[in-house]
CSV table of C-alpha atoms (C1' of nucleotides) in Angstrom, one decimal:
chain,number,residue,atom,x,y,z
A,723,MET,CA,48.9,5.2,-17.8
A,724,ALA,CA,51.4,5.1,-20.5
A,725,ARG,CA,52.8,1.5,-21.7
A,726,ASN,CA,53.0,0.4,-25.4
A,727,LYS,CA,56.7,0.9,-27.3
A,728,PRO,CA,59.2,-1.1,-25.0
A,729,ARG,CA,61.8,-0.8,-27.9
A,730,SER,CA,63.4,-4.4,-28.6
A,731,GLY,CA,67.4,-3.8,-28.2
A,732,GLY,CA,67.6,-3.6,-31.8
A,733,GLU,CA,68.3,-0.3,-33.4
A,734,GLN,CA,71.3,1.7,-33.1
A,735,VAL,CA,70.9,4.2,-30.3
A,736,SER,CA,73.6,7.3,-31.2
A,737,ASP,CA,76.5,8.0,-28.8
A,738,LEU,CA,74.8,12.2,-28.3
A,739,THR,CA,71.2,10.2,-27.6
A,740,ALA,CA,73.1,8.4,-24.7
A,741,GLY,CA,74.7,11.1,-23.7
A,742,ARG,CA,71.3,13.7,-23.2
A,743,LEU,CA,69.3,10.6,-21.7
A,744,SER,CA,72.2,11.1,-18.9
A,745,VAL,CA,71.3,14.7,-18.5
A,746,TYR,CA,67.2,14.2,-18.5
A,747,LEU,CA,67.7,11.6,-15.5
A,748,ARG,CA,70.2,14.6,-13.6
A,749,CYS,CA,67.1,17.3,-14.5
A,750,LEU,CA,64.3,14.7,-13.1
A,751,THR,CA,66.5,14.3,-9.9
A,752,ALA,CA,66.6,18.2,-9.2
A,753,LEU,CA,63.2,18.3,-10.2
A,754,ASP,CA,62.3,15.2,-7.9
A,755,ALA,CA,64.7,16.7,-4.9
A,756,ALA,CA,62.5,20.4,-5.6
A,757,GLY,CA,59.1,18.4,-4.3
A,758,VAL,CA,58.1,18.9,-8.3
A,759,LYS,CA,55.8,15.9,-9.7
A,760,THR,CA,55.1,16.5,-13.0
A,761,THR,CA,56.9,18.4,-16.1
A,762,SER,CA,56.7,18.8,-20.0
A,763,SER,CA,59.7,18.9,-22.5
A,764,LYS,CA,58.9,22.3,-23.0
A,765,SER,CA,59.6,23.2,-19.5
A,766,LEU,CA,62.2,21.0,-19.3
A,767,ALA,CA,63.7,22.7,-22.1
A,768,ALA,CA,63.5,26.1,-21.3
A,769,GLN,CA,65.3,25.5,-17.6
A,770,PHE,CA,68.1,23.0,-18.8
A,771,HIS,CA,68.8,25.2,-22.4
A,772,LEU,CA,67.2,21.9,-24.2
A,773,ASN,CA,65.9,21.5,-27.2
A,774,ALA,CA,61.6,20.2,-26.3
A,775,ALA,CA,61.1,18.3,-29.5
A,776,GLN,CA,64.3,16.6,-29.6
A,777,ILE,CA,63.3,15.5,-25.4
A,778,ARG,CA,60.2,13.9,-26.8
A,779,LYS,CA,62.2,12.1,-29.5
A,780,ASP,CA,64.8,10.6,-27.6
A,781,LEU,CA,62.4,9.6,-24.4
A,782,ALA,CA,59.1,8.2,-27.2
A,783,TYR,CA,62.7,5.8,-28.9
A,784,PHE,CA,62.4,4.0,-25.8
A,785,GLY,CA,58.3,4.1,-25.2
A,786,GLU,CA,55.2,6.5,-24.7
A,787,PHE,CA,56.0,8.0,-21.2
A,788,GLY,CA,54.2,11.0,-21.6
A,789,VAL,CA,50.3,11.8,-21.0
A,790,ARG,CA,49.3,13.7,-23.9
A,791,GLY,CA,48.2,17.8,-22.5
A,792,VAL,CA,49.8,16.8,-19.1
A,793,GLY,CA,53.4,16.2,-19.5
A,794,TYR,CA,55.6,13.6,-17.8
A,795,TYR,CA,55.5,12.4,-14.2
A,796,VAL,CA,58.9,13.0,-12.6
A,797,SER,CA,59.0,10.4,-10.2
A,798,GLU,CA,57.9,8.1,-13.2
A,799,LEU,CA,59.9,9.2,-15.9
A,800,LYS,CA,62.9,9.3,-13.6
A,801,THR,CA,62.6,5.2,-12.7
A,802,HIS,CA,62.1,4.7,-16.6
A,803,LEU,CA,65.2,6.4,-17.2
A,804,ARG,CA,67.4,4.7,-14.4
A,805,VAL,CA,66.1,1.4,-16.0
A,806,ILE,CA,66.9,2.2,-19.4
A,807,LEU,CA,70.5,3.4,-18.7
A,808,GLY,CA,70.8,0.6,-17.0
A,809,LEU,CA,71.3,2.6,-13.3
A,810,ASP,CA,68.6,0.3,-11.4
A,811,ARG,CA,71.4,-2.7,-11.3
A,812,SER,CA,74.9,-1.7,-9.2
A,813,VAL,CA,76.9,-0.9,-11.8
A,814,ARG,CA,80.7,-1.4,-11.1
A,815,VAL,CA,83.9,0.6,-11.7
A,816,GLY,CA,87.8,-0.8,-11.9
A,817,ILE,CA,89.9,1.9,-12.7
A,818,LEU,CA,93.1,0.9,-14.0
A,819,GLY,CA,96.3,3.0,-13.1
A,820,ALA,CA,96.6,4.3,-9.7
A,821,GLY,CA,98.4,7.8,-10.7
A,822,ASN,CA,96.7,11.6,-9.7
A,823,LEU,CA,93.9,11.0,-12.0
A,824,GLY,CA,92.9,7.7,-10.9
A,825,LEU,CA,92.8,8.8,-7.8
A,826,ALA,CA,90.9,11.8,-8.4
A,827,LEU,CA,88.5,9.7,-10.2
A,828,ALA,CA,88.2,6.7,-7.5
A,829,ASP,CA,87.4,9.2,-4.5
A,830,TYR,CA,84.9,11.8,-7.3
A,831,GLN,CA,81.5,12.3,-5.2
A,832,GLY,CA,79.4,11.9,-7.9
A,833,PHE,CA,80.1,8.6,-9.4
A,834,LYS,CA,79.2,7.2,-5.5
A,835,GLN,CA,75.8,9.7,-6.1
A,836,GLU,CA,74.6,8.1,-9.2
A,837,GLY,CA,75.3,4.9,-7.9
A,838,PHE,CA,78.1,3.7,-10.0
A,839,ALA,CA,80.5,1.1,-7.4
A,840,ILE,CA,84.8,1.6,-7.7
A,841,ILE,CA,85.5,-1.7,-7.3
A,842,GLY,CA,89.0,-0.8,-6.8
A,843,LEU,CA,92.6,0.6,-8.6
A,844,PHE,CA,94.6,-1.3,-10.3
A,845,ASP,CA,98.4,-0.6,-11.3
A,846,VAL,CA,101.5,-2.6,-11.7
A,847,ALA,CA,104.2,-0.7,-9.8
A,848,PRO,CA,104.8,-2.7,-6.5
A,849,GLU,CA,105.6,0.2,-4.1
A,850,LYS,CA,101.7,1.5,-4.8
A,851,ILE,CA,99.5,-2.4,-4.6
A,852,GLY,CA,98.5,-2.1,-0.7
A,853,SER,CA,97.8,1.3,-0.3
A,854,GLN,CA,94.4,3.3,-0.6
A,855,SER,CA,93.1,6.6,-2.1
A,856,ARG,CA,92.2,9.3,0.2
A,857,ASN,CA,88.8,8.2,0.7
A,858,GLY,CA,89.7,4.3,0.8
A,859,VAL,CA,90.0,2.8,-2.6
A,860,ARG,CA,92.4,0.1,-2.3
A,861,ILE,CA,94.8,-0.2,-4.8
A,862,HIS,CA,95.5,-3.9,-6.1
A,863,ASP,CA,97.9,-5.3,-8.7
A,864,LEU,CA,96.7,-5.5,-12.2
A,865,GLN,CA,96.6,-9.2,-12.1
A,866,GLU,CA,93.5,-9.1,-9.5
A,867,PHE,CA,91.6,-6.8,-12.3
A,868,GLU,CA,92.1,-9.8,-14.6
A,869,ARG,CA,90.6,-12.1,-12.0
A,870,LEU,CA,87.7,-9.7,-11.5
A,871,ALA,CA,87.3,-9.1,-15.2
A,872,ARG,CA,87.3,-12.9,-15.7
A,873,ALA,CA,85.0,-13.3,-12.8
A,874,GLY,CA,82.8,-11.1,-14.2
A,875,GLU,CA,82.9,-8.8,-11.9
A,876,ILE,CA,83.6,-5.4,-13.3
A,877,ASP,CA,80.8,-3.8,-15.6
A,878,ILE,CA,83.8,-0.7,-17.1
A,879,ALA,CA,87.4,-0.4,-16.6
A,880,ALA,CA,88.4,3.7,-16.4
A,881,VAL,CA,91.7,3.5,-18.1
A,882,ALA,CA,93.9,6.0,-16.2
A,883,VAL,CA,97.3,5.2,-17.4
A,884,PRO,CA,100.2,7.4,-18.8
A,885,GLY,CA,99.8,7.3,-22.7
A,886,SER,CA,102.6,4.4,-23.2
A,887,ALA,CA,100.8,2.0,-21.3
A,888,ALA,CA,97.0,3.0,-23.0
A,889,ARG,CA,97.2,0.6,-26.2
A,890,SER,CA,98.3,-2.7,-23.5
A,891,ALA,CA,95.7,-1.8,-20.5
A,892,ILE,CA,93.2,-1.4,-23.3
A,893,GLY,CA,93.9,-4.5,-24.5
A,894,LEU,CA,93.9,-6.5,-21.5
A,895,ALA,CA,90.8,-5.0,-20.6
A,896,VAL,CA,89.1,-6.7,-24.0
A,897,GLY,CA,91.0,-9.7,-23.4
A,898,CYS,CA,89.5,-9.8,-20.1
A,899,GLY,CA,86.1,-9.6,-21.5
A,900,ILE,CA,85.4,-5.9,-20.6
A,901,ARG,CA,82.4,-4.5,-22.8
A,902,ALA,CA,82.9,-0.8,-22.3
A,903,ILE,CA,85.6,1.5,-21.3
A,904,LEU,CA,86.0,5.1,-20.3
A,905,ASN,CA,89.3,6.3,-21.7
A,906,PHE,CA,91.2,9.1,-20.6
A,907,SER,CA,94.6,8.4,-21.8
A,908,PRO,CA,95.4,10.2,-25.3
A,909,GLY,CA,95.5,9.0,-28.4
A,910,THR,CA,93.8,6.5,-31.0
A,911,VAL,CA,92.7,3.1,-29.8
A,912,LYS,CA,91.1,0.8,-32.3
A,913,VAL,CA,88.6,-2.1,-30.1
A,914,PRO,CA,86.8,-4.8,-31.1
A,915,PRO,CA,83.0,-4.0,-32.3
A,916,ASP,CA,81.4,-5.9,-29.5
A,917,VAL,CA,83.2,-3.4,-26.9
A,918,LYS,CA,82.2,0.5,-26.1
A,919,LEU,CA,85.2,2.7,-25.8
A,920,LYS,CA,84.7,6.1,-24.9
A,921,ASN,CA,87.4,8.9,-24.8
A,922,VAL,CA,87.9,11.5,-22.7
A,923,ASP,CA,90.9,13.3,-23.9
A,924,LEU,CA,92.1,16.5,-22.0
A,925,THR,CA,94.7,17.9,-24.5
A,926,VAL,CA,92.2,17.5,-27.2
A,927,SER,CA,89.5,19.3,-25.0
A,928,LEU,CA,92.2,22.2,-24.1
A,929,GLU,CA,93.5,22.2,-27.4
A,930,SER,CA,90.1,22.8,-29.2
A,931,LEU,CA,89.6,25.9,-26.4
A,932,SER,CA,93.1,27.5,-27.6
A,933,PHE,CA,92.0,26.8,-31.1
A,934,PHE,CA,88.7,28.6,-30.3
A,935,LEU,CA,90.7,31.3,-28.3
A,936,ALA,CA,93.3,32.1,-31.5
A,937,ARG,CA,90.8,32.3,-34.3
A,938,GLY,CA,88.3,34.9,-31.6
A,939,GLU,CA,85.2,32.4,-31.9
A,940,ALA,CA,83.0,31.2,-29.6
A,941,SER,CA,79.6,29.6,-29.5
A,942,VAL,CA,77.0,26.6,-28.7
A,943,PRO,CA,78.5,24.6,-25.3
A,944,THR,CA,79.5,21.4,-26.8
A,945,PRO,CA,77.9,18.5,-24.8
B,740,MET,CA,106.0,25.1,-51.5
B,741,ALA,CA,102.8,25.6,-50.3
B,742,ARG,CA,101.0,28.5,-49.3
B,743,ASN,CA,97.3,29.8,-50.8
B,744,LYS,CA,94.0,30.1,-48.7
B,745,PRO,CA,95.4,31.2,-45.3
B,746,ARG,CA,91.4,31.3,-44.4
B,747,SER,CA,90.2,34.8,-42.4
B,748,GLY,CA,88.9,34.1,-39.5
B,749,GLY,CA,85.2,34.1,-40.9
B,750,GLU,CA,83.4,31.3,-41.1
B,751,GLN,CA,82.6,29.1,-37.8
B,752,VAL,CA,84.6,26.1,-37.3
B,753,SER,CA,83.0,23.0,-35.4
B,754,ASP,CA,84.0,21.6,-32.2
B,755,LEU,CA,84.8,18.1,-34.2
B,756,THR,CA,86.7,19.7,-36.5
B,757,ALA,CA,88.8,21.7,-33.6
B,758,GLY,CA,89.4,18.2,-31.6
B,759,ARG,CA,90.5,16.1,-34.5
B,760,LEU,CA,93.3,19.1,-35.5
B,761,SER,CA,94.5,18.4,-31.7
B,762,VAL,CA,94.4,14.4,-32.5
B,763,TYR,CA,96.0,15.3,-36.3
B,764,LEU,CA,98.6,17.3,-34.4
B,765,ARG,CA,99.7,14.4,-31.8
B,766,CYS,CA,99.7,11.9,-34.4
B,767,LEU,CA,102.4,14.2,-36.5
B,768,THR,CA,104.4,14.8,-33.1
B,769,ALA,CA,104.2,10.8,-33.1
B,770,LEU,CA,105.7,10.7,-36.6
B,771,ASP,CA,108.1,13.1,-35.8
B,772,ALA,CA,109.5,12.0,-33.5
B,773,ALA,CA,109.7,8.6,-35.1
B,774,GLY,CA,111.7,10.2,-37.2
B,775,VAL,CA,109.0,9.9,-40.5
B,776,LYS,CA,109.8,12.7,-42.6
B,777,THR,CA,107.0,13.2,-44.8
B,778,THR,CA,103.5,11.4,-44.6
B,779,SER,CA,99.8,11.3,-46.4
B,780,SER,CA,96.1,12.0,-45.7
B,781,LYS,CA,95.9,7.5,-46.4
B,782,SER,CA,98.7,6.9,-44.3
B,783,LEU,CA,97.6,8.8,-41.3
B,784,ALA,CA,94.4,7.8,-41.9
B,785,ALA,CA,95.9,3.9,-41.9
B,786,GLN,CA,98.2,4.2,-39.1
B,787,PHE,CA,95.6,5.8,-36.6
B,788,HIS,CA,91.9,4.9,-38.0
B,789,LEU,CA,91.1,8.3,-39.3
B,790,ASN,CA,89.4,8.6,-42.5
B,791,ALA,CA,91.6,10.4,-45.1
B,792,ALA,CA,89.0,12.4,-47.2
B,793,GLN,CA,88.0,13.9,-43.8
B,794,ILE,CA,91.9,14.6,-42.4
B,795,ARG,CA,92.5,16.5,-46.5
B,796,LYS,CA,89.2,18.4,-45.8
B,797,ASP,CA,90.2,19.3,-42.2
B,798,LEU,CA,93.6,20.5,-43.1
B,799,ALA,CA,92.6,22.3,-46.7
B,800,TYR,CA,90.6,24.8,-44.9
B,801,PHE,CA,92.9,26.5,-43.2
B,802,GLY,CA,95.4,26.3,-46.1
B,803,GLU,CA,97.1,24.2,-48.8
B,804,PHE,CA,99.7,22.4,-47.0
B,805,GLY,CA,100.0,19.7,-48.8
B,806,VAL,CA,102.0,18.6,-52.3
B,807,ARG,CA,100.1,17.1,-54.6
B,808,GLY,CA,101.9,13.6,-55.6
B,809,VAL,CA,103.8,13.7,-52.2
B,810,GLY,CA,101.6,14.1,-49.5
B,811,TYR,CA,102.5,16.7,-46.1
B,812,TYR,CA,105.7,17.0,-44.9
B,813,VAL,CA,106.0,16.1,-41.1
B,814,SER,CA,107.4,19.1,-39.5
B,815,GLU,CA,106.1,21.2,-41.5
B,816,LEU,CA,102.4,20.5,-40.9
B,817,LYS,CA,102.9,20.3,-37.4
B,818,THR,CA,104.2,23.8,-37.2
B,819,HIS,CA,101.2,24.8,-39.0
B,820,LEU,CA,99.1,23.0,-36.6
B,821,ARG,CA,100.3,24.5,-33.8
B,822,VAL,CA,100.2,28.0,-35.2
B,823,ILE,CA,96.4,27.1,-35.9
B,824,LEU,CA,95.8,26.0,-32.6
B,825,GLY,CA,97.2,29.0,-31.2
B,826,LEU,CA,100.0,26.9,-29.2
B,827,ASP,CA,103.1,29.2,-30.5
B,828,ARG,CA,102.1,31.1,-27.5
B,829,SER,CA,101.7,29.9,-24.4
B,830,VAL,CA,98.4,29.2,-22.8
B,831,ARG,CA,97.8,30.1,-19.3
B,832,VAL,CA,95.3,28.0,-17.7
B,833,GLY,CA,93.4,28.3,-14.2
B,834,ILE,CA,92.3,25.6,-12.7
B,835,LEU,CA,88.9,26.4,-10.1
B,836,GLY,CA,88.4,24.0,-7.5
B,837,ALA,CA,91.4,22.1,-5.5
B,838,GLY,CA,89.0,18.8,-4.7
B,839,ASN,CA,90.7,15.7,-5.9
B,840,LEU,CA,90.2,16.7,-9.5
B,841,GLY,CA,91.7,20.2,-9.1
B,842,LEU,CA,94.4,18.6,-7.5
B,843,ALA,CA,94.4,16.0,-10.5
B,844,LEU,CA,94.7,18.2,-13.5
B,845,ALA,CA,97.4,20.4,-11.8
B,846,ASP,CA,99.7,17.8,-12.1
B,847,TYR,CA,98.2,16.4,-14.6
B,848,GLN,CA,101.8,15.7,-17.4
B,849,GLY,CA,100.1,16.2,-20.5
B,850,PHE,CA,99.3,19.5,-20.5
B,851,LYS,CA,102.7,20.4,-19.8
B,852,GLN,CA,104.1,18.7,-22.5
B,853,GLU,CA,102.1,19.9,-24.9
B,854,GLY,CA,103.1,23.9,-23.3
B,855,PHE,CA,100.6,24.2,-21.5
B,856,ALA,CA,101.2,26.7,-18.3
B,857,ILE,CA,99.4,26.0,-14.8
B,858,ILE,CA,99.1,28.9,-13.4
B,859,GLY,CA,97.1,27.9,-10.2
B,860,LEU,CA,94.8,26.3,-8.2
B,861,PHE,CA,92.3,28.5,-6.9
B,862,ASP,CA,89.3,27.7,-4.0
B,863,VAL,CA,87.4,29.3,-1.4
B,864,ALA,CA,88.4,27.3,1.3
B,865,PRO,CA,90.4,29.2,3.9
B,866,GLU,CA,92.4,26.0,5.2
B,867,LYS,CA,93.2,24.8,1.6
B,868,ILE,CA,94.7,28.5,0.9
B,869,GLY,CA,98.5,28.6,0.5
B,870,SER,CA,99.2,25.2,-0.1
B,871,GLN,CA,100.1,23.1,-2.9
B,872,SER,CA,99.9,19.6,-5.1
B,873,ARG,CA,102.0,16.9,-5.1
B,874,ASN,CA,104.4,18.7,-8.1
B,875,GLY,CA,104.2,21.8,-6.2
B,876,VAL,CA,101.2,23.6,-7.7
B,877,ARG,CA,100.5,26.6,-5.6
B,878,ILE,CA,96.3,26.8,-3.9
B,879,HIS,CA,95.3,30.7,-3.8
B,880,ASP,CA,92.1,32.4,-3.2
B,881,LEU,CA,89.8,32.8,-5.3
B,882,GLN,CA,90.0,36.6,-5.2
B,883,GLU,CA,93.1,35.7,-6.3
B,884,PHE,CA,91.8,34.2,-9.7
B,885,GLU,CA,89.3,37.3,-10.2
B,886,ARG,CA,93.0,39.1,-10.1
B,887,LEU,CA,94.5,37.3,-12.7
B,888,ALA,CA,92.2,37.3,-15.0
B,889,ARG,CA,90.7,40.3,-14.8
B,890,ALA,CA,94.6,41.3,-15.8
B,891,GLY,CA,94.4,39.2,-18.8
B,892,GLU,CA,96.8,36.3,-17.3
B,893,ILE,CA,94.6,33.7,-17.6
B,894,ASP,CA,93.5,32.3,-20.7
B,895,ILE,CA,91.4,29.2,-19.4
B,896,ALA,CA,90.3,28.4,-17.3
B,897,ALA,CA,89.5,25.4,-15.4
B,898,VAL,CA,86.4,24.8,-13.6
B,899,ALA,CA,86.4,21.9,-11.2
B,900,VAL,CA,84.5,22.9,-8.2
B,901,PRO,CA,81.3,21.0,-6.5
B,902,GLY,CA,78.1,20.9,-9.0
B,903,SER,CA,76.6,23.0,-6.5
B,904,ALA,CA,79.2,25.9,-7.2
B,905,ALA,CA,80.0,25.1,-11.1
B,906,ARG,CA,77.1,28.0,-12.0
B,907,SER,CA,78.7,30.5,-9.4
B,908,ALA,CA,82.0,29.7,-10.5
B,909,ILE,CA,81.5,30.0,-14.2
B,910,GLY,CA,79.5,32.9,-14.0
B,911,LEU,CA,82.8,34.5,-11.8
B,912,ALA,CA,85.3,33.1,-14.6
B,913,VAL,CA,83.0,35.3,-17.6
B,914,GLY,CA,82.7,38.1,-15.1
B,915,CYS,CA,86.3,38.6,-15.2
B,916,GLY,CA,86.3,38.4,-18.9
B,917,ILE,CA,87.7,34.6,-19.3
B,918,ARG,CA,86.8,33.6,-23.1
B,919,ALA,CA,87.6,29.6,-22.4
B,920,ILE,CA,86.0,27.3,-20.0
B,921,LEU,CA,86.6,24.0,-19.6
B,922,ASN,CA,83.9,22.7,-17.3
B,923,PHE,CA,84.4,19.5,-15.2
B,924,SER,CA,81.2,20.3,-13.0
B,925,PRO,CA,78.0,18.4,-13.6
B,926,GLY,CA,74.6,20.3,-15.1
B,927,THR,CA,73.6,22.6,-18.2
B,928,VAL,CA,75.4,25.9,-17.6
B,929,LYS,CA,74.5,29.1,-20.0
B,930,VAL,CA,77.1,31.3,-21.7
B,931,PRO,CA,77.2,34.5,-23.6
B,932,PRO,CA,77.8,33.8,-27.4
B,933,ASP,CA,81.2,35.0,-27.3
B,934,VAL,CA,82.7,32.5,-24.7
B,935,LYS,CA,83.7,29.0,-25.7
B,936,LEU,CA,82.5,26.4,-23.0
B,937,LYS,CA,83.3,22.8,-23.1
B,938,ASN,CA,81.6,20.6,-20.8
B,939,VAL,CA,83.8,17.2,-19.8
B,940,ASP,CA,81.0,15.4,-18.1
B,941,LEU,CA,82.1,12.3,-16.1
B,942,THR,CA,78.7,11.1,-14.9
B,943,VAL,CA,77.4,11.2,-18.4
B,944,SER,CA,80.1,9.7,-19.7
B,945,LEU,CA,79.8,6.7,-17.3
B,946,GLU,CA,75.9,6.5,-17.8
B,947,SER,CA,76.5,6.2,-21.8
B,948,LEU,CA,78.6,3.2,-21.4
B,949,SER,CA,76.6,1.5,-19.0
B,950,PHE,CA,73.6,2.9,-21.1
B,951,PHE,CA,75.1,0.6,-24.0
B,952,LEU,CA,76.3,-1.9,-21.4
B,953,ALA,CA,72.3,-2.5,-20.7
B,954,ARG,CA,71.6,-2.8,-24.4
B,955,GLY,CA,74.3,-5.0,-25.5
B,956,GLU,CA,75.0,-2.8,-28.0
B,957,ALA,CA,78.3,-1.3,-28.9
B,958,SER,CA,80.3,0.1,-31.6
B,959,VAL,CA,82.5,2.7,-32.9
B,960,PRO,CA,84.9,4.7,-30.4
B,961,THR,CA,83.8,8.2,-29.4
B,962,PRO,CA,86.2,11.4,-30.5
C,657,DT,C1',102.3,7.8,-60.9
C,658,DT,C1',101.1,9.9,-56.8
C,659,DT,C1',98.0,12.2,-53.3
C,660,DT,C1',96.1,16.4,-53.4
C,661,DG,C1',92.6,19.8,-52.6
C,662,DT,C1',86.9,20.2,-53.6
C,663,DG,C1',82.7,19.1,-55.4
C,664,DA,C1',78.7,15.8,-55.3
C,665,DA,C1',76.5,12.8,-53.0
C,666,DC,C1',75.4,10.5,-49.2
C,667,DT,C1',74.4,9.7,-44.3
C,668,DA,C1',73.2,11.7,-39.2
C,669,DG,C1',71.3,15.1,-36.2
C,670,DT,C1',68.1,18.6,-35.1
C,671,DT,C1',63.8,21.3,-35.8
C,672,DC,C1',59.5,22.6,-37.7
C,673,DA,C1',54.8,21.4,-37.2
C,674,DC,C1',51.0,19.4,-36.7
C,675,DA,C1',48.0,15.5,-36.1
C,676,DG,C1',45.9,12.9,-32.6
C,677,DC,C1',45.1,12.3,-27.5
C,678,DT,C1',43.3,14.0,-22.5
D,1088,DA,C1',42.4,24.2,-24.1
D,1089,DG,C1',47.4,21.5,-23.8
D,1090,DC,C1',50.9,18.5,-24.5
D,1091,DT,C1',52.8,14.4,-26.6
D,1092,DG,C1',54.3,11.8,-30.1
D,1093,DT,C1',56.0,11.6,-35.4
D,1094,DG,C1',56.8,12.6,-40.3
D,1095,DA,C1',58.9,16.0,-42.8
D,1096,DA,C1',61.6,19.6,-44.0
D,1097,DC,C1',66.0,21.0,-42.6
D,1098,DT,C1',71.0,21.4,-41.2
D,1099,DA,C1',75.2,20.0,-40.1
D,1100,DG,C1',79.2,16.3,-40.8
D,1101,DT,C1',81.3,13.0,-43.4
D,1102,DT,C1',82.8,10.0,-47.5
D,1103,DC,C1',83.3,9.5,-52.1
D,1104,DA,C1',85.5,10.3,-56.9
D,1105,DC,C1',87.8,13.0,-59.5
D,1106,DA,C1',90.4,16.7,-62.3
D,1107,DA,C1',94.3,19.1,-61.1
D,1108,DA,C1',98.9,19.0,-60.2
D,1109,DA,C1',103.6,17.2,-59.2
DNA sequence: TTTTGTGAACTAGTTCACAGCT
DNA sequence: AGCTGTGAACTAGTTCACAAAA
C-alpha cells in the first residue's frame, strides 16, 4: 500500500498540471472500463502520447500512489485522482447566457458523464425565461443565479454571453461569491486573485490555426 | 515608415505567441472602432492586462511595425496582424458533427465577425442530412466533406463529434488533406507533424476549475 | 523626451537519468 | 529484474533594462 506525502494545499499548482490530471483520469477511466487492473507511467505514456516522467512527477506531487517495480493500480489511482480533482462530491455548474452556445453546453453529455450537475441556464431575455433546452435544462432569470450563487449552491459559472456582456456577467458572478469561472466570451477580463478564471476563446483558437496555415507550419498538438 | 525584417517563415512560432497575436488583433480592432489612431505597447498592456515587453517582442518578430518615440499606428498594425494571421483571405471552416455543439458553432456569431466562412455541417446521421441550423447552415453527408476537402475547399475542420468517433473523424480529415483541426472531442489523438491540431477540451477545462476549487487556490487567468 | 526593439537575466516547465524500493 | 520518485540538466517562455531612433 502506498500512502506517504498527501501534500497540504500550500504550494501553487500550475494550470498545465491541473489539465493533465484531468487527462490522466480520463485515461484511467478508459483502462478501468477495459478491465485493466494495473498500469505504469511508461504504458500510459505510450498509449496516450504523454511523457512517462511527467506523469510520475505530476502524480508524485500529491502522494506516493505507485508501487515500485509494479506501477499503479488503475482503480485505486482513479479514485485518488477523483478526490484530487474534487470530483468525489457533486460540482454544480450554472450557465450564464442561454444563446446557442449556452444551450449546447447545457446539453453537453460529457459534463453529465463526468459528474458535473448543470443547475440551470440564466439569461436576461424575458422571452427565454421559463423555457428549457432540448434536454430539459430550465432557463431562469439572472436574478435567480444571484440568489443561488449567494446561497452557495453554485460552484462554477460558465459564461456564454455575447462579448459585450462578458465583463458584467463575470463581475456579477464574482460579486456573488463565485470562485471559478469558465468563460467562453472574447476579451481580457480581470478578476480578483482568489477567483480562478479559465478562458476558452474560440476566435483565438481558430485564428491560431489560420496563422499556422498561413505560415505553412505545424507541429505538436496543443493540450 | 517602418519595414525592415519581414521574417521568412523559417523558425517555429509558439502556440502561445500565435494566440496572443489574435488577442492583439482584437484589442486593435476595439481601439480602431473607438477612433483611436495611435497606441503604444505600454498603453495596450495597461488597457488589456498584458505585458508591454511581450507585446513588443511578439510584434517585432514579424517586422518593425512601431515608430520609436511614438508607438504603433492602430489601423496599420491591425492590417499587418490580419495578414500575419492569414485573415486577409477567406478562411473556410467545415464542421464535423451536427450535434448540439456543432450546431452552436455553426451559428456562433464571433466567427462570421472575424471573417471565417462556415462552409457547412457534416454528419453521418441520415435524418439530419438536408436540414439546417437555426441560422441556415446546411447539414451535409460526411462524404460531401471528403469531396470538398479533397478539392481544397476547406481550410480548417472543426471536430464536434462524440468522443468515440473523434479518432476516425480526425483521421478522415487528415486523409483528405486538411492541415488544421480544431478538436472539441475528448481524448488524445495523434496527427502527422505537418497537421496542426488544437484541442478544446471542455471536460478538462471544467475539471481544472474543480481542482482549483478543491485546493482553495486561484490566480492568473489562463490565456 | 518618448517608445521601440532586443540582448541578458530570470522564471517556469519538461525531460533525463539514476538511486532506491519491491 | 522492473518501475517509481526525484534531483539535476535542459528547454521554453517571460520580463527586465537599456541602447538606438524619432
